[in-house]
C-alpha angles and dihedrals in degrees: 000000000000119000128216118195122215100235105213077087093078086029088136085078138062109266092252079065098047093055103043083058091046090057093040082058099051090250108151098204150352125256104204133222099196097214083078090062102052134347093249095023089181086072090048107137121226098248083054085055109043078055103057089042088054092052086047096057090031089071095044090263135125132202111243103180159305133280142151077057102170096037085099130069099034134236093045124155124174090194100050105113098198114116099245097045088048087054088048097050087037087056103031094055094045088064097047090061094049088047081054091055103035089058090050090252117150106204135036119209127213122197117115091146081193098053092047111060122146098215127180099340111039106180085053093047085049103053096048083051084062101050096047092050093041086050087052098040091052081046091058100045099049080055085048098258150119124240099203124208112220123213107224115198113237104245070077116028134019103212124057097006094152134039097248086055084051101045092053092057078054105054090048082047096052093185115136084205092069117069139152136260140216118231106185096212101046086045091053092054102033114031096056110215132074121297093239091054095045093050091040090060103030091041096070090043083079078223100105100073103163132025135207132200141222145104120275085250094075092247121104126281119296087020090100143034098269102109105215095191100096091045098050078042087066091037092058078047099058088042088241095206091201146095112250122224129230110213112161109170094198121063123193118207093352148320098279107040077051098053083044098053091045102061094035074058093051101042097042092054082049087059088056101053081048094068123221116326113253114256 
């Protein structure tokens, strides 16, 4: 099982930094926020791109995907049904999958709980949300990849805070191209039942298409007292083909002790399921 780190997490350094301590770690790839590449990334030229994507590859890495999507440019809201705000999501979005292509990622990640409120008028809210994620996700398919929807527990957001939510956007959309995501730590405060169960009964739906890691504390993985063996357990199980991303929102005492705690935990919790060595 290959792991992939969000890199706003070592945010303090340049992104060829952040990649030769990724790959010190063991780390296999970046998940981007794109707010770390520009300080608007949907008016990121080709020849910015191409170059992030080189110093990524340069250090034995691979993009594997976005995520944090409407945190620039500001002001964003994928709810907002005025018709300005819908133009600049429309466009802004649009861009973002094609930043996403354009770096060799796979998945793109939405969650931004801020920039997804569903304000006075729900239902409307509700149903611009749609037609802005089924655009993206046609988008992303026809660039062979995948827009996530990310349940967002509700001490955060206050649409789509559970799979089921997010499965019955799904089913309106009806876009291969949009699927869902497990976040360990908003599933562990907001699913209610165990990790393992939840993966044993949303893995063989075909709808979770990316996860993410970390303790419901906020912190990374093996930094609380949430216990992920039996999940990556399930995930071994169900063959999960990707790479997995670390995203700990917390970090104690920094963000690369953190980076570096959280993948000794995970491998060392792979080593267990592996059983005692022969010899």
């Amino acid at each position: 099982m290959k792991f992939s780190l969000c890199n706003e997490v070592l945010a303090n350094v340049d992104l060829a930094e952040q990649c030769r301590l990724a790959a010190a770690m063991g780390y296999a790839g970046l998940e981007i926020a794109p707010y770390t590449l520009a300080p608007d990334p949907t008016r990121m030229t080709d020849r910015q791109i191409a170059d992030a994507r080189a110093i990524v590859a340069d250090h034995g890495l691979e993009v594997t995907g976005l995520h944090w999507l409407l945190i620039a440019p500001e002001g964003l809201s994928i709810t907002d049904p005025d018709p300005a705000m819908r133009a600049r999501v429309t466009d802004a979005l649009a861009a973002l999958v094609d930043l996403c292509a354009g770096l060799g990622g796979r998945v793109l990640v939405h969650g931004s709980p801020k920039q997804r409120r569903l304000g006075a008028e729900p239902e409307r809210a509700r149903a611009v949300a749609l037609e802005h994620w089924a655009a993206a996700g046609a988008r992303a398919r026809a660039a062979g990849m995948v827009y996530c929807i990310e349940p967002i527990s509700a001490d955060e957001a206050d649409f789509v805070t559970t799979l089921a939510e997010g499965a019955a956007l799904l089913e309106a959309a009806a876009e291969p191209g949009l699927q869902l995501m497990i976040d360990t730590g908003h599933a562990l405060r907001g699913e209610g039942e165990p990790l393992a169960d939840l993966a044993a009964r949303w893995l063989p739906t075909g709808r979770i298409a990316h996860v993410q890691l970390n303790d419901s504390n906020r912190r990374g993985p093996g930094q609380g007292a949430d216990r992920l063996a039996p999940f990556l357990a399930a995930l071994r199980g169900a063959r999960w083909p990707h790479p997995v991303a670390v995203e700990p929102f917390v970090y104690v005492p920094d963000g690369a002790t953190t980076a570096a705690a959280s993948i000794g935990y995970l491998r060392g919790v792979l080593e267990g399921l592996d059983g005692p060595a022969a010899g």
